[in-house]
Coordinates of C-alpha atoms in Angstrom, one line a residue:
M1 CA -15.4 -36.2 -5.3
K2 CA -15.6 -33.3 -7.8
P3 CA -12.8 -30.8 -8.2
A4 CA -13.2 -27.6 -6.2
L5 CA -12.2 -25.5 -9.1
Q6 CA -11.7 -26.1 -12.8
V7 CA -10.4 -23.4 -15.1
R8 CA -10.7 -24.1 -18.8
D9 CA -9.1 -22.2 -21.6
L10 CA -9.3 -18.8 -19.9
H11 CA -8.5 -15.9 -22.2
V12 CA -8.3 -12.3 -21.0
C13 CA -7.5 -9.3 -23.1
F14 CA -6.8 -5.6 -22.5
D15 CA -7.8 -3.0 -25.0
T16 CA -5.2 -0.3 -25.2
P17 CA -4.5 2.7 -27.6
E18 CA -1.6 0.6 -29.0
G19 CA -3.7 -2.5 -29.6
V20 CA -5.1 -5.5 -27.9
A21 CA -2.9 -7.1 -25.2
H22 CA -3.4 -10.8 -24.7
A23 CA -2.7 -11.0 -21.0
V24 CA -4.0 -14.5 -20.4
D25 CA -4.3 -17.1 -23.2
Q26 CA -5.7 -20.6 -22.9
V27 CA -5.0 -21.0 -19.2
S28 CA -6.3 -24.3 -17.7
F29 CA -5.9 -26.0 -14.4
T30 CA -7.8 -28.1 -11.9
L31 CA -7.8 -27.9 -8.1
E32 CA -9.0 -30.7 -5.8
P33 CA -10.5 -29.9 -2.3
G34 CA -7.6 -29.1 0.1
Q35 CA -5.1 -28.9 -2.7
I36 CA -2.6 -26.0 -2.9
M37 CA -1.3 -24.9 -6.3
G38 CA 1.5 -22.4 -6.8
L39 CA 1.1 -20.1 -9.9
V40 CA 4.5 -18.7 -10.6
G41 CA 6.3 -16.6 -13.2
E42 CA 8.0 -13.3 -13.8
S43 CA 6.2 -10.0 -13.1
G44 CA 3.8 -9.2 -16.0
C45 CA 3.3 -12.8 -17.1
G46 CA -0.5 -12.7 -16.2
K47 CA -0.6 -14.3 -12.8
S48 CA -2.6 -11.5 -11.1
T49 CA -4.8 -11.1 -14.1
V50 CA -5.8 -14.8 -13.7
A51 CA -6.7 -14.1 -10.1
Y52 CA -8.9 -11.1 -10.9
A53 CA -10.6 -13.0 -13.7
L54 CA -11.5 -15.9 -11.4
L55 CA -13.3 -13.5 -9.0
G56 CA -15.0 -11.6 -11.7
L57 CA -12.9 -8.5 -11.0
T58 CA -11.8 -7.9 -14.5
S59 CA -13.0 -4.5 -15.7
P60 CA -12.4 -2.2 -18.7
P61 CA -10.0 -2.0 -20.4
G62 CA -9.7 -5.6 -19.4
R63 CA -12.2 -8.2 -20.6
V64 CA -12.7 -12.0 -20.4
V65 CA -12.9 -13.1 -24.0
S66 CA -13.6 -16.8 -23.4
G67 CA -13.2 -19.8 -21.1
E68 CA -14.9 -21.3 -18.1
V69 CA -14.3 -21.0 -14.3
L70 CA -16.2 -23.9 -12.8
L71 CA -16.7 -23.9 -9.0
T72 CA -18.1 -26.8 -7.1
P73 CA -19.1 -25.8 -3.6
R74 CA -19.2 -28.5 -0.9
G75 CA -22.4 -30.4 -1.4
G76 CA -23.6 -28.0 -4.1
D77 CA -23.9 -28.0 -7.9
T78 CA -21.1 -26.8 -10.2
I79 CA -21.4 -23.2 -11.3
D80 CA -19.5 -21.2 -13.9
L81 CA -18.3 -18.0 -12.2
L82 CA -17.9 -16.2 -15.6
R83 CA -21.6 -16.6 -16.3
L84 CA -22.9 -15.2 -13.0
S85 CA -24.5 -11.7 -12.7
A86 CA -22.9 -9.0 -10.5
R87 CA -25.4 -9.7 -7.8
E88 CA -24.7 -13.5 -7.8
L89 CA -21.0 -12.8 -7.7
Q90 CA -21.5 -10.7 -4.6
H91 CA -22.8 -13.8 -2.8
V92 CA -19.9 -15.9 -4.0
R93 CA -17.1 -13.6 -3.2
G94 CA -15.9 -13.8 0.4
N95 CA -18.2 -16.7 0.9
R96 CA -17.4 -19.6 -1.5
V97 CA -14.3 -17.9 -3.1
A98 CA -12.1 -15.6 -1.1
M99 CA -9.1 -13.4 -2.0
I100 CA -6.0 -12.5 -0.1
F101 CA -4.2 -9.5 -1.5
Q102 CA -0.5 -8.6 -1.3
D103 CA -0.9 -5.5 0.9
P104 CA -3.1 -5.9 4.0
L105 CA -3.3 -2.1 4.5
L106 CA -5.2 -1.9 1.2
T107 CA -7.5 -4.8 2.3
L108 CA -8.4 -3.7 5.8
N109 CA -10.4 -0.5 6.5
P110 CA -8.2 1.8 8.5
V111 CA -11.0 3.4 10.4
L112 CA -12.8 0.3 11.6
R113 CA -11.7 -2.1 14.4
I114 CA -10.7 -5.6 13.5
D115 CA -13.8 -7.1 15.2
T116 CA -16.1 -4.8 13.2
Q117 CA -14.6 -5.9 9.9
M118 CA -14.6 -9.6 10.7
V119 CA -18.2 -9.6 12.1
E120 CA -19.4 -7.7 9.0
T121 CA -17.7 -10.3 6.7
I122 CA -19.6 -13.1 8.4
Q123 CA -23.0 -11.4 8.6
A124 CA -22.8 -10.4 4.9
H125 CA -23.3 -14.1 4.1
Q126 CA -24.7 -15.8 7.1
Q127 CA -27.6 -15.1 9.5
L128 CA -25.7 -15.0 12.8
S129 CA -26.0 -12.8 15.8
H130 CA -23.3 -10.3 16.6
A131 CA -22.1 -12.4 19.6
S132 CA -21.9 -15.6 17.5
A133 CA -20.1 -13.9 14.7
R134 CA -17.6 -12.3 17.1
A135 CA -17.0 -15.7 18.7
R136 CA -16.2 -17.1 15.3
A137 CA -13.9 -14.2 14.5
L138 CA -12.0 -14.8 17.8
E139 CA -11.6 -18.5 16.9
A140 CA -10.3 -17.6 13.4
L141 CA -7.6 -15.4 14.9
V142 CA -6.5 -18.2 17.1
K143 CA -6.3 -20.6 14.1
V144 CA -3.9 -18.3 12.3
G145 CA -1.6 -18.1 15.3
I146 CA -2.4 -14.6 16.7
G147 CA -1.7 -14.3 20.4
S148 CA -4.0 -12.3 22.7
P149 CA -6.8 -12.5 20.1
E150 CA -9.4 -10.6 22.2
E151 CA -7.0 -7.7 22.3
R152 CA -6.3 -7.9 18.6
L153 CA -10.1 -7.8 17.9
R154 CA -10.4 -4.5 19.6
A155 CA -7.4 -3.0 17.7
Y156 CA -7.3 -0.9 14.6
P157 CA -5.2 -2.1 11.6
H158 CA -2.4 0.5 12.2
E159 CA -1.9 -0.8 15.7
L160 CA -0.8 -4.2 14.3
S161 CA 2.5 -5.2 12.8
G162 CA 2.7 -6.1 9.1
G163 CA 2.8 -9.9 9.8
M164 CA -0.1 -9.5 12.2
R165 CA -2.2 -7.7 9.7
Q166 CA -1.5 -10.3 7.1
R167 CA -2.6 -13.0 9.5
V168 CA -5.8 -11.1 10.1
V169 CA -6.5 -10.9 6.4
I170 CA -5.9 -14.7 6.1
A171 CA -8.3 -15.2 9.0
I172 CA -10.9 -13.0 7.3
A173 CA -10.5 -15.1 4.1
M174 CA -11.2 -18.3 6.1
L175 CA -14.2 -17.0 8.1
N176 CA -16.9 -18.4 5.9
Q177 CA -15.0 -21.6 5.2
P178 CA -14.7 -20.9 1.4
D179 CA -14.1 -23.7 -1.1
V180 CA -11.3 -21.8 -2.8
I181 CA -8.9 -19.0 -1.7
I182 CA -6.8 -17.1 -4.2
A183 CA -3.7 -15.5 -2.6
D184 CA -1.8 -12.9 -4.6
E185 CA 1.8 -12.8 -3.2
P186 CA 0.6 -12.1 0.3
T187 CA 3.9 -12.7 2.1
T188 CA 6.2 -10.9 -0.3
A189 CA 6.8 -7.9 2.0
L190 CA 7.3 -9.9 5.2
D191 CA 10.6 -11.1 6.7
V192 CA 11.5 -14.8 6.1
T193 CA 10.6 -15.9 9.7
I194 CA 7.1 -14.5 9.7
Q195 CA 6.7 -15.7 6.1
A196 CA 7.6 -19.3 7.1
Q197 CA 5.1 -19.2 10.0
I198 CA 2.3 -18.0 7.8
L199 CA 3.0 -20.6 5.1
A200 CA 2.9 -23.4 7.7
Q201 CA -0.4 -22.1 9.1
V202 CA -2.0 -21.7 5.7
Q203 CA -0.9 -25.2 4.7
A204 CA -2.5 -26.6 7.9
L205 CA -5.7 -24.6 7.4
C206 CA -6.2 -26.0 3.9
R207 CA -5.5 -29.5 5.1
D208 CA -7.9 -29.3 8.0
T209 CA -10.8 -27.5 6.2
G210 CA -10.6 -28.9 2.7
T211 CA -10.2 -25.4 1.2
A212 CA -8.3 -25.3 -2.1
L213 CA -5.7 -22.6 -2.6
V214 CA -4.1 -20.8 -5.5
W215 CA -0.9 -19.2 -4.3
I216 CA 0.4 -16.6 -6.7
T217 CA 4.1 -15.8 -6.4
H218 CA 7.4 -15.3 -8.2
D219 CA 9.3 -17.1 -5.4
M220 CA 10.0 -20.7 -6.3
S221 CA 11.3 -21.4 -2.7
V222 CA 7.8 -20.5 -1.3
V223 CA 6.1 -22.9 -3.8
A224 CA 8.5 -25.6 -2.8
R225 CA 7.5 -25.3 0.9
L226 CA 3.8 -24.8 0.4
A227 CA 2.3 -26.2 -2.7
D228 CA 1.2 -29.7 -4.0
Q229 CA 1.0 -28.6 -7.6
V230 CA 2.8 -25.9 -9.6
A231 CA 1.9 -24.1 -12.8
V232 CA 4.6 -22.0 -14.5
M233 CA 3.3 -19.0 -16.5
Y234 CA 5.1 -17.2 -19.3
A235 CA 3.7 -14.4 -21.5
G236 CA 0.1 -15.2 -20.5
R237 CA 0.3 -19.0 -20.9
I238 CA 1.0 -21.9 -18.6
V239 CA 4.1 -23.5 -20.1
E240 CA 4.6 -26.3 -17.5
Q241 CA 2.3 -27.8 -14.9
G242 CA 2.5 -30.8 -12.6
P243 CA 3.3 -32.1 -9.1
V244 CA 5.6 -29.6 -7.3
E245 CA 8.3 -32.0 -6.3
Q246 CA 8.5 -33.4 -9.9
V247 CA 8.6 -30.0 -11.6
L248 CA 11.0 -28.3 -9.3
K249 CA 13.4 -31.2 -9.1
Q250 CA 13.4 -31.9 -12.8
P251 CA 12.1 -28.9 -14.7
R252 CA 11.5 -29.8 -18.4
H253 CA 10.5 -26.4 -19.9
P254 CA 13.6 -24.2 -20.6
Y255 CA 11.9 -21.3 -18.9
T256 CA 11.2 -23.3 -15.7
H257 CA 14.8 -24.6 -15.9
G258 CA 16.0 -21.0 -16.2
L259 CA 13.9 -19.9 -13.2
M260 CA 15.4 -22.6 -11.0
A261 CA 18.9 -21.8 -12.1
S262 CA 18.4 -18.1 -11.3
D263 CA 16.9 -18.7 -7.8
P264 CA 19.4 -17.4 -5.2
S265 CA 18.2 -20.0 -2.6
R266 CA 19.2 -22.8 -4.9
T267 CA 22.6 -21.4 -6.0
P268 CA 25.6 -22.6 -4.0
R269 CA 27.5 -20.0 -2.0
G270 CA 30.1 -18.3 -4.0
Q271 CA 28.6 -19.4 -7.4
A272 CA 27.3 -16.8 -9.8
L273 CA 23.6 -16.7 -10.6
Q274 CA 22.5 -17.8 -14.1
P275 CA 20.0 -15.2 -15.1
I276 CA 17.7 -15.8 -18.1
A277 CA 18.9 -13.8 -21.0
G278 CA 16.8 -11.1 -22.6
A279 CA 13.4 -9.9 -21.5
A280 CA 9.8 -11.1 -21.7
P281 CA 8.0 -10.0 -24.9
S282 CA 5.3 -7.3 -24.9
M283 CA 1.8 -8.7 -24.6
L284 CA 0.9 -6.3 -27.5
N285 CA 3.4 -8.0 -29.8
L286 CA 3.8 -11.6 -29.0
P287 CA 5.9 -13.8 -31.3
V288 CA 4.1 -15.9 -33.9
G289 CA 5.7 -19.1 -32.5
C290 CA 6.8 -19.9 -28.9
A291 CA 6.8 -16.7 -26.8
F292 CA 10.0 -17.9 -25.0
A293 CA 11.9 -18.6 -28.3
P294 CA 13.9 -15.3 -28.3
R295 CA 15.4 -16.2 -24.9
C296 CA 15.6 -20.0 -25.3
P297 CA 19.0 -21.8 -25.6
S298 CA 17.3 -24.7 -27.5
V299 CA 15.4 -22.6 -30.1
D300 CA 15.2 -23.9 -33.7
A301 CA 13.1 -23.1 -36.8
A302 CA 10.0 -24.9 -35.5
C303 CA 9.8 -22.7 -32.4
S304 CA 9.4 -19.5 -34.4
Q305 CA 6.7 -20.9 -36.8
R306 CA 3.9 -21.8 -34.5
P307 CA 3.1 -22.0 -30.7
P308 CA 4.0 -25.4 -29.2
P309 CA 1.0 -27.6 -28.6
Q310 CA 0.2 -28.8 -25.0
Q311 CA 1.7 -32.2 -24.5
M312 CA 1.8 -34.7 -21.7
D313 CA 5.0 -36.2 -20.5
G314 CA 4.2 -37.0 -16.9
R315 CA 3.0 -33.4 -16.6
E316 CA 1.5 -30.7 -18.9
L317 CA 4.1 -29.1 -21.1
R318 CA 4.3 -26.6 -23.9
C319 CA 7.6 -27.0 -25.6
F320 CA 9.1 -28.5 -28.8
H321 CA 12.4 -29.2 -27.2
P322 CA 12.1 -29.8 -23.4
V323 CA 15.1 -30.1 -21.1
G324 CA 16.1 -33.8 -21.2
G325 CA 14.3 -34.2 -24.5
Y326 CA 11.6 -36.5 -25.9
P327 CA 10.4 -37.3 -29.4
S328 CA 8.1 -34.4 -30.2
P329 CA 5.6 -35.1 -32.9
G330 CA 5.2 -31.3 -33.4
A331 CA 8.9 -30.6 -33.9
A332 CA 10.4 -30.1 -37.3

């Protein structure tokens, strides 16, 4: 079986008056059908830029410089989303690839009832009658755990709670049984109880339908509960990537290790958090060597001379001196 999504050496820049910002550089990952990958990192590291690039939503001053985004629909031929025309992308978005944004109020039309928005989403891509499309919308609401679905269909977005609105947005994303869903921190503003319920429902939906999911977040505890794979981004690059249990239990990159040490949910009661020293570099002025070098406790001369190459040590890793160590052919 072919991967649902393959991203190869994606490079996205932003042209600014101060210069060119390399927001995403050499990002690569692969998603199998039904697999969930957590894309994590600090704010500004390039996570959302990756999401918009995958959907062809990068617009000036941003531009995709190079790379491939290969989508293999169920039973179809592989296509490169970066090579599609605007018209071709319209057919793919919301159909084969769907997006869940952070704020459902910005996703849902405030002046249209929920049933109108869901029916239009279906009929934009499939030749179904209004009655058939509405029946599918009702079924989708049931699948995401919404009670009294018939009543919710007749409601306007402002009549629903925040958690309910986000469930509706997830249901809309699943309506056309897409091959890939990209979720950009969709549960950040919800309380932990509602968040846990939504995570469980999303996990079950991906397992049952075979839809692959990229879940973008800064919360490592969410990734631990939800994902199969995790990719850790820093300053536009993926610095560590592998099975979620392996990476979170034994982080090898100093940045991943620092994220885990500064996670309140993993810090014993009464013990002080261990924040990562310093701040992320400007995308306009990245260091010549490793971007994490100015904040890294293991930095040496090699780290400041050139970017660390991608290496395999049971996972993908970009580091001259990983936590736990290994003989690195690139280290001085």
